[in-house]
Amino acid sequence: MTETTTVVESPAGSKQARWFQAVAIAEAISWTGLLIGMLFKYVLSDNEIGVKVFGPIHGTIFIAYVITVAVVRKPLRWTWSTTLLALAASIPPLFTWFFELWAQRTGRLS
């Protein structure tokens, strides 16, 4: 007696979509940490530990986000305008998260 296994394939781009979502959210979280660090350094006190900690973390995740956009654009079938919008979202604080939500709602992550 032999057993048969049914293999169910994931939708196209789902692995890339999950990776993009994780990096986009991490970038937004790191921005938040950096903004809180800057608040303490420049407004509430003269303590710059938050900037020293979150600055390099945010910088690394920012670079990872830009690379991730370049890698996933083709498997996710993004147009150049969607790709440029994703890249532009990396500049203002938290916009990578907003872009990720928009991309999910509009079917650009499937």
PDB file of C-alpha atoms in Angstrom:
ATOM      1  CA  MET A   1       0.000   0.000   0.000  1.00  0.00           C
ATOM      2  CA  THR A   2       1.415   3.389  -0.958  1.00  0.00           C
ATOM      3  CA  GLU A   3       0.512   6.741   0.444  1.00  0.00           C
ATOM      4  CA  THR A   4       0.013   9.763  -1.743  1.00  0.00           C
ATOM      5  CA  THR A   5       0.780  13.226  -0.571  1.00  0.00           C
ATOM      6  CA  THR A   6      -0.954  16.236  -1.946  1.00  0.00           C
ATOM      7  CA  VAL A   7       1.263  19.260  -2.297  1.00  0.00           C
ATOM      8  CA  VAL A   8      -0.535  22.562  -2.079  1.00  0.00           C
ATOM      9  CA  GLU A   9       1.398  25.382  -3.661  1.00  0.00           C
ATOM     10  CA  SER A  10       1.372  28.807  -2.079  1.00  0.00           C
ATOM     11  CA  PRO A  11       0.045  31.661  -4.123  1.00  0.00           C
ATOM     12  CA  ALA A  12       2.639  33.341  -6.312  1.00  0.00           C
ATOM     13  CA  GLY A  13       4.770  35.722  -4.339  1.00  0.00           C
ATOM     14  CA  SER A  14       3.482  34.776  -0.902  1.00  0.00           C
ATOM     15  CA  LYS A  15       6.980  34.071   0.462  1.00  0.00           C
ATOM     16  CA  GLN A  16       8.218  37.379  -0.933  1.00  0.00           C
ATOM     17  CA  ALA A  17       5.105  39.155   0.355  1.00  0.00           C
ATOM     18  CA  ARG A  18       5.642  37.849   3.897  1.00  0.00           C
ATOM     19  CA  TRP A  19       9.308  38.868   3.779  1.00  0.00           C
ATOM     20  CA  PHE A  20       8.413  42.346   2.509  1.00  0.00           C
ATOM     21  CA  GLN A  21       5.767  42.772   5.208  1.00  0.00           C
ATOM     22  CA  ALA A  22       8.193  41.776   7.961  1.00  0.00           C
ATOM     23  CA  VAL A  23      10.902  44.167   6.765  1.00  0.00           C
ATOM     24  CA  ALA A  24       8.428  47.038   6.192  1.00  0.00           C
ATOM     25  CA  ILE A  25       7.016  46.696   9.703  1.00  0.00           C
ATOM     26  CA  ALA A  26      10.500  46.351  11.222  1.00  0.00           C
ATOM     27  CA  GLU A  27      11.533  49.557   9.431  1.00  0.00           C
ATOM     28  CA  ALA A  28       8.536  51.405  10.879  1.00  0.00           C
ATOM     29  CA  ILE A  29       9.269  50.078  14.378  1.00  0.00           C
ATOM     30  CA  SER A  30      12.920  51.100  14.125  1.00  0.00           C
ATOM     31  CA  TRP A  31      11.814  54.587  12.984  1.00  0.00           C
ATOM     32  CA  THR A  32       9.601  54.782  16.072  1.00  0.00           C
ATOM     33  CA  GLY A  33      12.513  53.833  18.324  1.00  0.00           C
ATOM     34  CA  LEU A  34      14.729  56.430  16.676  1.00  0.00           C
ATOM     35  CA  LEU A  35      12.040  59.122  16.998  1.00  0.00           C
ATOM     36  CA  ILE A  36      11.621  58.341  20.702  1.00  0.00           C
ATOM     37  CA  GLY A  37      15.408  58.474  21.102  1.00  0.00           C
ATOM     38  CA  MET A  38      15.475  61.853  19.355  1.00  0.00           C
ATOM     39  CA  LEU A  39      12.649  63.109  21.579  1.00  0.00           C
ATOM     40  CA  PHE A  40      14.710  62.299  24.665  1.00  0.00           C
ATOM     41  CA  LYS A  41      17.930  63.691  23.199  1.00  0.00           C
ATOM     42  CA  TYR A  42      16.596  66.996  21.893  1.00  0.00           C
ATOM     43  CA  VAL A  43      13.458  67.743  23.958  1.00  0.00           C
ATOM     44  CA  LEU A  44      13.133  65.898  27.255  1.00  0.00           C
ATOM     45  CA  SER A  45      16.753  65.544  28.301  1.00  0.00           C
ATOM     46  CA  ASP A  46      20.259  65.560  26.942  1.00  0.00           C
ATOM     47  CA  ASN A  47      20.441  61.751  26.962  1.00  0.00           C
ATOM     48  CA  GLU A  48      21.458  60.390  23.575  1.00  0.00           C
ATOM     49  CA  ILE A  49      21.463  56.653  24.375  1.00  0.00           C
ATOM     50  CA  GLY A  50      18.236  56.117  22.371  1.00  0.00           C
ATOM     51  CA  VAL A  51      19.772  57.661  19.264  1.00  0.00           C
ATOM     52  CA  LYS A  52      22.995  55.701  19.742  1.00  0.00           C
ATOM     53  CA  VAL A  53      21.013  52.452  20.010  1.00  0.00           C
ATOM     54  CA  PHE A  54      18.250  52.995  17.449  1.00  0.00           C
ATOM     55  CA  GLY A  55      20.277  54.982  14.901  1.00  0.00           C
ATOM     56  CA  PRO A  56      22.350  52.024  13.678  1.00  0.00           C
ATOM     57  CA  ILE A  57      19.406  49.637  14.011  1.00  0.00           C
ATOM     58  CA  HIS A  58      17.213  51.881  11.888  1.00  0.00           C
ATOM     59  CA  GLY A  59      19.991  52.454   9.361  1.00  0.00           C
ATOM     60  CA  THR A  60      20.510  48.717   8.912  1.00  0.00           C
ATOM     61  CA  ILE A  61      16.797  47.973   8.572  1.00  0.00           C
ATOM     62  CA  PHE A  62      16.385  50.931   6.182  1.00  0.00           C
ATOM     63  CA  ILE A  63      19.036  49.442   3.879  1.00  0.00           C
ATOM     64  CA  ALA A  64      17.391  46.013   4.217  1.00  0.00           C
ATOM     65  CA  TYR A  65      14.045  47.567   3.219  1.00  0.00           C
ATOM     66  CA  VAL A  66      15.469  49.190   0.078  1.00  0.00           C
ATOM     67  CA  ILE A  67      17.156  45.907  -0.929  1.00  0.00           C
ATOM     68  CA  THR A  68      13.964  43.972  -0.168  1.00  0.00           C
ATOM     69  CA  VAL A  69      11.918  46.277  -2.412  1.00  0.00           C
ATOM     70  CA  ALA A  70      14.420  45.706  -5.228  1.00  0.00           C
ATOM     71  CA  VAL A  71      14.299  41.925  -4.746  1.00  0.00           C
ATOM     72  CA  VAL A  72      10.521  41.441  -4.385  1.00  0.00           C
ATOM     73  CA  ARG A  73       9.300  43.875  -7.053  1.00  0.00           C
ATOM     74  CA  LYS A  74       9.583  41.341  -9.876  1.00  0.00           C
ATOM     75  CA  PRO A  75       8.065  38.277  -8.109  1.00  0.00           C
ATOM     76  CA  LEU A  76       5.232  40.469  -6.813  1.00  0.00           C
ATOM     77  CA  ARG A  77       4.769  41.959 -10.302  1.00  0.00           C
ATOM     78  CA  TRP A  78       5.032  45.559  -9.130  1.00  0.00           C
ATOM     79  CA  THR A  79       4.996  48.311 -11.703  1.00  0.00           C
ATOM     80  CA  TRP A  80       7.715  50.931 -11.613  1.00  0.00           C
ATOM     81  CA  SER A  81       5.288  53.391 -10.025  1.00  0.00           C
ATOM     82  CA  THR A  82       4.486  50.935  -7.216  1.00  0.00           C
ATOM     83  CA  THR A  83       8.201  50.274  -6.738  1.00  0.00           C
ATOM     84  CA  LEU A  84       8.987  53.994  -6.580  1.00  0.00           C
ATOM     85  CA  LEU A  85       6.135  54.505  -4.130  1.00  0.00           C
ATOM     86  CA  ALA A  86       7.525  51.706  -1.935  1.00  0.00           C
ATOM     87  CA  LEU A  87      10.955  53.334  -2.017  1.00  0.00           C
ATOM     88  CA  ALA A  88       9.535  56.800  -1.297  1.00  0.00           C
ATOM     89  CA  ALA A  89       7.664  55.323   1.682  1.00  0.00           C
ATOM     90  CA  SER A  90      11.014  54.631   3.335  1.00  0.00           C
ATOM     91  CA  ILE A  91      11.707  58.343   3.843  1.00  0.00           C
ATOM     92  CA  PRO A  92       8.884  59.701   6.087  1.00  0.00           C
ATOM     93  CA  PRO A  93       8.500  58.047   9.485  1.00  0.00           C
ATOM     94  CA  LEU A  94       6.165  55.017   9.538  1.00  0.00           C
ATOM     95  CA  PHE A  95       5.224  55.249   5.846  1.00  0.00           C
ATOM     96  CA  THR A  96       6.620  51.776   5.117  1.00  0.00           C
ATOM     97  CA  TRP A  97       3.887  50.436   7.383  1.00  0.00           C
ATOM     98  CA  PHE A  98       1.257  52.527   5.607  1.00  0.00           C
ATOM     99  CA  PHE A  99       2.562  51.368   2.233  1.00  0.00           C
ATOM    100  CA  GLU A 100       2.448  47.740   3.403  1.00  0.00           C
ATOM    101  CA  LEU A 101      -1.195  48.145   4.504  1.00  0.00           C
ATOM    102  CA  TRP A 102      -2.094  49.798   1.185  1.00  0.00           C
ATOM    103  CA  ALA A 103      -0.256  47.132  -0.821  1.00  0.00           C
ATOM    104  CA  GLN A 104      -2.069  44.401   1.103  1.00  0.00           C
ATOM    105  CA  ARG A 105      -5.501  46.013   0.556  1.00  0.00           C
ATOM    106  CA  THR A 106      -4.893  46.574  -3.151  1.00  0.00           C
ATOM    107  CA  GLY A 107      -3.628  43.052  -3.863  1.00  0.00           C
ATOM    108  CA  ARG A 108      -0.007  44.000  -4.515  1.00  0.00           C
ATOM    109  CA  LEU A 109       1.247  41.460  -1.974  1.00  0.00           C
ATOM    110  CA  SER A 110      -0.236  38.369  -3.562  1.00  0.00           C
TER     111      SER A 110
END
